[in-house]
Structures are given as structure tokens and as C-alpha cells.
Short mmCIF file of C-alpha atoms in Angstrom, two decimals:
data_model
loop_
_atom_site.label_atom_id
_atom_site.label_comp_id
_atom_site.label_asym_id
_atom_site.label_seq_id
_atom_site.Cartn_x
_atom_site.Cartn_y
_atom_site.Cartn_z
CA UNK A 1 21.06 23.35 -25.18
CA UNK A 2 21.38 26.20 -22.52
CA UNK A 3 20.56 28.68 -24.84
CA UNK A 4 17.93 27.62 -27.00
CA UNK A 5 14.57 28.03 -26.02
CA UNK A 6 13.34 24.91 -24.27
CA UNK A 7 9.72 25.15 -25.29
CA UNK A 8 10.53 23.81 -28.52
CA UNK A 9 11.40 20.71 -27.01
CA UNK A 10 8.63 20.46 -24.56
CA UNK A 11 5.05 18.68 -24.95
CA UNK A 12 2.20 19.47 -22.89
CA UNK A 13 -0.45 16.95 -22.27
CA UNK A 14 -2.83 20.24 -20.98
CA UNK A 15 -1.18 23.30 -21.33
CA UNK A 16 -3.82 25.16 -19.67
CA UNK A 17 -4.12 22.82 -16.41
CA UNK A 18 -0.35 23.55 -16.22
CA UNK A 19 -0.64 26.67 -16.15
CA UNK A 20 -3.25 26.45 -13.62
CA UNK A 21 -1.25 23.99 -11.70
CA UNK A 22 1.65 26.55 -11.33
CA UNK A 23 -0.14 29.72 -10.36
CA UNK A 24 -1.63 27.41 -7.28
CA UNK A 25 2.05 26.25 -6.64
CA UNK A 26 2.81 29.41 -6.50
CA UNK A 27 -0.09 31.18 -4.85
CA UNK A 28 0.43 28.40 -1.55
CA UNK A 29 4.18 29.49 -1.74
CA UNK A 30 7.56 27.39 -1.17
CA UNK A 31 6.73 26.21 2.30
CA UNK A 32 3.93 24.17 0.50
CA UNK A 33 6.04 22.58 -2.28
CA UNK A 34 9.13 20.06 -2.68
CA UNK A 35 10.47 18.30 -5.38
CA UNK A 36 10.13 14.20 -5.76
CA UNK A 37 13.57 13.43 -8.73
CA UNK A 38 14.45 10.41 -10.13
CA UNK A 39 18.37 10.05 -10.43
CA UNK A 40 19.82 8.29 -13.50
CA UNK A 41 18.57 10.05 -16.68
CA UNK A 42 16.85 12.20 -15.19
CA UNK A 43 19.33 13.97 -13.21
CA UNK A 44 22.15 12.94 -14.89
CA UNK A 45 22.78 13.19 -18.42
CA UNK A 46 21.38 10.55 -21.05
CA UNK A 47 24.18 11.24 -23.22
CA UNK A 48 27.76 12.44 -22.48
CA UNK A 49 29.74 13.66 -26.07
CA UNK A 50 27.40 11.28 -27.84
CA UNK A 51 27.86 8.12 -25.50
CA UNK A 52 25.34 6.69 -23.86
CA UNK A 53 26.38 7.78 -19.82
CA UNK A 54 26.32 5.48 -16.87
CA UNK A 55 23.91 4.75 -14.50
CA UNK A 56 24.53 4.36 -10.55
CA UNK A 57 24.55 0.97 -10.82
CA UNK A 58 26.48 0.31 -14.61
CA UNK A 59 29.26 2.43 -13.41
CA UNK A 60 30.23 -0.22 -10.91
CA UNK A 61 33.25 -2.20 -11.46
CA UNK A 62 34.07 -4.48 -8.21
CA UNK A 63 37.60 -4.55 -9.30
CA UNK A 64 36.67 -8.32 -9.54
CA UNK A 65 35.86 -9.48 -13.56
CA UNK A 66 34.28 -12.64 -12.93
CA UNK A 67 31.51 -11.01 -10.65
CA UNK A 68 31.28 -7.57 -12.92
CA UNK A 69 30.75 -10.19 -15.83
CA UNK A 70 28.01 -12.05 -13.67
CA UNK A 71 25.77 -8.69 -13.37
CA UNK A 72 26.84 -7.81 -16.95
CA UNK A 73 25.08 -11.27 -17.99
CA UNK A 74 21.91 -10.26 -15.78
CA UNK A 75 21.56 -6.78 -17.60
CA UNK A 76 21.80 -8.67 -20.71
CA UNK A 77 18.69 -10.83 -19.61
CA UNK A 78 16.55 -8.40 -17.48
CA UNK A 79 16.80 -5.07 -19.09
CA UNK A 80 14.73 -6.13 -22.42
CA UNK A 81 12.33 -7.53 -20.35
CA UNK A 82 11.57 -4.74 -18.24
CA UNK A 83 10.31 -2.72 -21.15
CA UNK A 84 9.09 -4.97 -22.87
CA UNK A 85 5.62 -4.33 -24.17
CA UNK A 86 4.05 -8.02 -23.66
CA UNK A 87 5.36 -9.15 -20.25
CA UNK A 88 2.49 -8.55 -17.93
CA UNK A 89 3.00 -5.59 -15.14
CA UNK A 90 2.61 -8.48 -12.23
CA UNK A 91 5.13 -10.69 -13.40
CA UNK A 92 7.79 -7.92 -14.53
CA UNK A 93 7.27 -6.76 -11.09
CA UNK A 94 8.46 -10.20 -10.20
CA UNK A 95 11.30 -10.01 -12.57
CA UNK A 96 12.69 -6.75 -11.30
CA UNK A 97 12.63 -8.28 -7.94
CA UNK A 98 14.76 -10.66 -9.22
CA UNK A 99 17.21 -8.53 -10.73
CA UNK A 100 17.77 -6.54 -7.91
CA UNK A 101 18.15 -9.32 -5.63
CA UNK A 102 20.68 -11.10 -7.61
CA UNK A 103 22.54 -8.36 -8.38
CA UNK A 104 22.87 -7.29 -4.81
CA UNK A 105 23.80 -11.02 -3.82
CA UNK A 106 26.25 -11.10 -6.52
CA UNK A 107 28.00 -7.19 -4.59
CA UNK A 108 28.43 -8.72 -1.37
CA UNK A 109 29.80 -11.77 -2.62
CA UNK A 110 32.32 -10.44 -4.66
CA UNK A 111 33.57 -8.30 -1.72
CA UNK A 112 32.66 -4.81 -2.83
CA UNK A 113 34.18 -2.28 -0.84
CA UNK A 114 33.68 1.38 -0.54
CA UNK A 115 36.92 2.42 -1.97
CA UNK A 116 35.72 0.57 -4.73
CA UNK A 117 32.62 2.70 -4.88
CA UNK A 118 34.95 5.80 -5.07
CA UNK A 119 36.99 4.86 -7.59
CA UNK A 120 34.18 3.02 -9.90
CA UNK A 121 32.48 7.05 -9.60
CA UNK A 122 36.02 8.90 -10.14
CA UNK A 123 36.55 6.59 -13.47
CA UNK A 124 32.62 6.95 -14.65
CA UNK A 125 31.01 8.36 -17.69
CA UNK A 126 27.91 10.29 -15.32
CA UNK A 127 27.60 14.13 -15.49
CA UNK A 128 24.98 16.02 -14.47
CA UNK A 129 22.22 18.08 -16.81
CA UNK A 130 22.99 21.69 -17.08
CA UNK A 131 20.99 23.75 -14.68
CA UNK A 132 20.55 20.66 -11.84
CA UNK A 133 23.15 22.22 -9.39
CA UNK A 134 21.40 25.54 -9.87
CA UNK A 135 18.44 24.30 -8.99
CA UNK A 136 19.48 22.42 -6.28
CA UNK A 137 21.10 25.89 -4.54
CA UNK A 138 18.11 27.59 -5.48
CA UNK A 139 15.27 25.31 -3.67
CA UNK A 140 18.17 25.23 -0.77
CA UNK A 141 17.94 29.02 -0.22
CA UNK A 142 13.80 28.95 -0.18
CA UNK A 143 13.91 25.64 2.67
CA UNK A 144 12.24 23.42 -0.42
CA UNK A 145 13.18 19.75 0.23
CA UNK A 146 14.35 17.67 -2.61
CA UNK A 147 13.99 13.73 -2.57
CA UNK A 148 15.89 11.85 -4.98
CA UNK A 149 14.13 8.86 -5.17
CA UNK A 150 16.07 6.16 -7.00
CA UNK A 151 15.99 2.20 -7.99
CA UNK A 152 19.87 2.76 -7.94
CA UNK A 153 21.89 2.85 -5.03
CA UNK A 154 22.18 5.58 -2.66
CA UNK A 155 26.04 5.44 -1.17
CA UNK A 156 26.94 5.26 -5.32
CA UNK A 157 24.61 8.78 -5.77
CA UNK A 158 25.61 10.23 -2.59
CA UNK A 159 30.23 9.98 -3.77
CA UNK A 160 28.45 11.14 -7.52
CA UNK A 161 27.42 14.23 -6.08
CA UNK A 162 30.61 14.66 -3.84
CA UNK A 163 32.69 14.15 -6.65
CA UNK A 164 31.11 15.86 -9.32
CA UNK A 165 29.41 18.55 -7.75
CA UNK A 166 31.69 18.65 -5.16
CA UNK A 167 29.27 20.35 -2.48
CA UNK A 168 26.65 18.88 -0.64
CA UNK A 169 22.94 20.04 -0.21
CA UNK A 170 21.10 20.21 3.25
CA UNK A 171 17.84 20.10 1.78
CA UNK A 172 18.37 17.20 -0.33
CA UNK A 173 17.67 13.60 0.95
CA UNK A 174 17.94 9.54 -0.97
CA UNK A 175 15.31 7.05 -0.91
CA UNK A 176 17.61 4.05 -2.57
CA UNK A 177 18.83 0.70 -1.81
CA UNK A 178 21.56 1.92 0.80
CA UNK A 179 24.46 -0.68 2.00
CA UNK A 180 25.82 -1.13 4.81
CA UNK A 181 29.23 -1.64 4.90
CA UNK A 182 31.96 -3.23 8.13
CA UNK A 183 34.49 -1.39 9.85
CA UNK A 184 36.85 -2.37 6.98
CA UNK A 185 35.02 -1.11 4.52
CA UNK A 186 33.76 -3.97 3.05
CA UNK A 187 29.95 -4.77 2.05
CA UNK A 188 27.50 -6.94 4.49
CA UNK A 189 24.18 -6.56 3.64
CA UNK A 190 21.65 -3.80 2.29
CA UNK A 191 19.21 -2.08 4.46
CA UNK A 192 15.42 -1.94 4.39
CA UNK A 193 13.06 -2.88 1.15
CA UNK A 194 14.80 -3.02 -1.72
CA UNK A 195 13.97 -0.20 -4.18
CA UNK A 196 13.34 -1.31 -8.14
CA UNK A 197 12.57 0.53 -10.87
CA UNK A 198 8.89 -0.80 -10.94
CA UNK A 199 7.85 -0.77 -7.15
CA UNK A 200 8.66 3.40 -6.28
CA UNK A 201 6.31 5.07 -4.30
CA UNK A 202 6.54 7.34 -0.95
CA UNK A 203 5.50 4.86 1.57
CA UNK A 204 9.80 4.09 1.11
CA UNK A 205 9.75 7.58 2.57
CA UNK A 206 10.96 6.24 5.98
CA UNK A 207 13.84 4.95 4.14
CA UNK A 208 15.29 8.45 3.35
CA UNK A 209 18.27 9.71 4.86
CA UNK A 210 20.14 12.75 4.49
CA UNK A 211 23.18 12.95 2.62
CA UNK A 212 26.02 11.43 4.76
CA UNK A 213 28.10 14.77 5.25
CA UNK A 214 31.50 14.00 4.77
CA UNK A 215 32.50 17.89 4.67
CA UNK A 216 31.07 20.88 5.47
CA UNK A 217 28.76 22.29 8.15
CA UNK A 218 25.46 20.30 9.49
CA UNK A 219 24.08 23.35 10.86
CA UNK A 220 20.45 24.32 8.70
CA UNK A 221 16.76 23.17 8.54
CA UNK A 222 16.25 19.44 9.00
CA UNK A 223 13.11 17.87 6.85
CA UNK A 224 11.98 15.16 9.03
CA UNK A 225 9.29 12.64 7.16
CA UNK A 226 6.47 14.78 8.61
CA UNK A 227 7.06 17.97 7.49
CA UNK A 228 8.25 16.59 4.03
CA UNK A 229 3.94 14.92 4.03
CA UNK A 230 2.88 18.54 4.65
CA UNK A 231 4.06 20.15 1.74
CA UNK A 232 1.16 19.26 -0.85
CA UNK A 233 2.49 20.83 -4.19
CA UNK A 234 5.00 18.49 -5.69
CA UNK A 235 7.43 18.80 -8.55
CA UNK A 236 8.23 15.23 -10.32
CA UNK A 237 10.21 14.56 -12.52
CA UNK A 238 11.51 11.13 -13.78
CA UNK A 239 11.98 9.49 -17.18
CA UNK A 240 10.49 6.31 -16.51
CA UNK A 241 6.51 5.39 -16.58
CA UNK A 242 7.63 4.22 -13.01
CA UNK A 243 8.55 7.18 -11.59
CA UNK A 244 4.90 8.42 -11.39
CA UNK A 245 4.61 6.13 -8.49
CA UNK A 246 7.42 7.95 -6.99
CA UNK A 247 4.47 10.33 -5.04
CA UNK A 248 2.37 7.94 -4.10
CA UNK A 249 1.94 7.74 -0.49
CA UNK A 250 1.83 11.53 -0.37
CA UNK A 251 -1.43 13.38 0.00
CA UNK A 252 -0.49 16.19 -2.82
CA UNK A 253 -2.82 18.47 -3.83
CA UNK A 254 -1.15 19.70 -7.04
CA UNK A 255 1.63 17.88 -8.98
CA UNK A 256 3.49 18.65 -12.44
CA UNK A 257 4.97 15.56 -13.68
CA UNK A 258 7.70 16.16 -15.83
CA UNK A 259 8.80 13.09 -18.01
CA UNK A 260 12.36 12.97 -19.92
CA UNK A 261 12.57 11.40 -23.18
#
């Protein structure tokens, strides 16, 4: 796909307020603009050599098959309904509150640890798009802040881009469902609201964190929550109807959504 033209796989609801939309994004310049990102499938690939590839949370495997099997069985019953067209918004809500909960339960019970978590990434089918680590250096060198705002979980996206990208970005922070693990290594609890695909929006903004820096240098610009509210042109992008809520919070003045089939 690099290098065919993209535009013939693009549809504009407006092409003309886009077009308006970037010459005022770029007319206010980058200290007035940051990028809001889902993670899994928008990020990452959909498809890896024609197989459907892994989300943060599928890629999982506690090293434990009775409790892998347990949130196997509660995919099986949730995912259907959360796009399914005749389950009311309200109650799907509801559902995906569920999900979430259970599955997290069902973590901590069978005694995740975070070697797990590195292994479960090393042995995953997750890649990500051509052009995202470009991108990523690119708003890094201009001081644009990138939020990766995900129903997923954030210590899972945080050893995907160690592993994979193998570098680690100081403008980038993670509004997930973060864990929290003992001294062993083992998994307690989860902190703050959990994050589902249905309920995103940037009041969770006081949940993001940078990356935890494992290598490399801390030195560089530090996007506190404030600053981050300031910048009123947004880039979204996401590839669920959920992710539009992924700004909300956030006083923007202009925003191009960008949806992935």
C-alpha cells in the first residue's frame, strides 16, 4: 500500500470543510495541534499476511488455559453484542461494563504477571501500519503531543511499542486501563475508571501517563494535562463509532476525524 496513491481509498464526508479545516490547522501552527489515536486497528494493523492481527487484550495468554478459556468464552458472548445494531446504546454501555470488569477479575485471579505480559507481546500477531513510527518521530521533532487513547490496556501497548518499535517517544502518552502490579511481579488490582470501548472521552485525561521509560534518556518537553487542553486543533483518528468520544472533554476548535474501515 505504501506506494499507491491513498486518495483512492479515502472518502470525504466534505471535502471542502477539510480542506478548510487543514489550512486553519496549519495557519495556528504545531504548538496549537496534537493528535487524539485509538490503538488496536487503528494503529496497528487489521490484517497481518491475511490474518486477522491481535488486539492488546486477545494477545494475552496467562500461561494459565482454564482462565485464557474463561475470557475466550466472554469474547464469544460480548463481542456480537457490542455491535450489534438492536441492543440499545444505554444498555450496551452496561454490557461493556461488564465485559471489562469480568475480564479484569478473571487477570488477577489467574495470577497474571508481567513476564507474562512480555512474552504474550514477543509471541503476538500485532504489527504496526506503515508510516505510524514516522509519524510518531515526526510530531516528536515539532513538540506535538500524541495521546493514545485506548479501551485496551496500557502496560500491554506500552512492551508493544518497546518490542516492536523498539524506541520510545517523549511526546507520546496512554489513557488505558493500567495495572498495577506487586513487587513480584504479579497483578493486584487496576487503577482509576476503567476504560471501554463505548465510554472514551478526555475527561480520562487525568488518567494519562507517560510511557514508563525503561531505556533511554527522560530529558525533553513534558505535556502536562494543561498544556495538552490548550492545543485546540486535534487530529483523531480511530476505527470505531466510539472513538469520536475520544475528544470530548477538550475545548477544540478544529478537528479532522479520521475513521478506519
Amino acid at each position: 500500500m505504501e506506494n499507491q496513491d491513498l486518495s483512492k481509498f479515502t472518502i470525504k464526508g466534505d471535502p471542502q470543510s477539510l480542506q478548510n479545516k487543514i489550512s486553519q490547522i496549519r495557519m495556528a501552527g504545531p504548538s496549537k495541534l496534537q493528535v487524539i489515536a485509538d490503538f488496536d486497528g487503528t494503529l496497528t494493523r487489521y490484517f497481518i499476511n491475511s490474518s486477522r492481527g491481535q488486539s492488546s487484550h486477545g494477545l494475552l495468554q496467562q500461561g494459565n488455559p482454564e482462565y485464557d478459556a474463561k475470557r475466550q468464552a466472554l469474547y464469544e458472548y460480548y463481542h456480537p453484542l457490542e455491535f450489534s445494531p438492536t441492543v440499545p446504546l444505554e444498555e450496551k454501555t452496561k454490557l461493556m461494563e461488564e465485559w471489562w470488569g469480568k475480564t479484569h477479575g478473571l487477570l488477577i485471579e489467574g495470577g497474571l504477571t508481567y513476564d507474562t505480559i512480555k512474552k504474550s507481546v514477543s509471541n503476538a500477531l500485532i504489527a504496526f501500519r506503515d508510516g505510524v513510527v514516522k509519524l510518531f518521530e515526526f510530531l516528536e521533532e515539532r513538540d506535538i503531543p500524541v495521546l493514545i487513547f485506548s479501551a485496551g490496556l496500557a502496560d500491554i501497548i506500552e512492551e508493544v511499542l518497546r518490542q516492536k518499535v523498539h524506541k520510545s517517544f517523549k511526546n507520546v502518552k496512554i489513557v488505558s486501563n493500567r495495572m498495577v502490579f506487586d513487587k513480584d511481579g504479579h497483578l493486584v488490582s487496576f487503577k482509576g475508571k476503567t476504560i471501554h470501548s463505548l465510554n472514551k472521552n478526555e475527561h480520562a485525561l487525568d488518567m494519562a501517563a507517560p510511557l514508563h521509560e525503561h531505556f533511554g534518556d527522560t530529558d525533553g518537553p513534558n505535556y502536562d494535562n494543561a498544556s495538552v487542553k490548550n492545543r485546540t486543533n486535534v487530529l483523531l483518528l480511530g476505527d470505531h463509532i466510539g472513538d469520536l468520544g475520544m475528544s470530548d472533554g477538550l475545548k477544540y476548535e478544529t478537528r479532522i476525524s479520521v475513521g478506519f474501515l
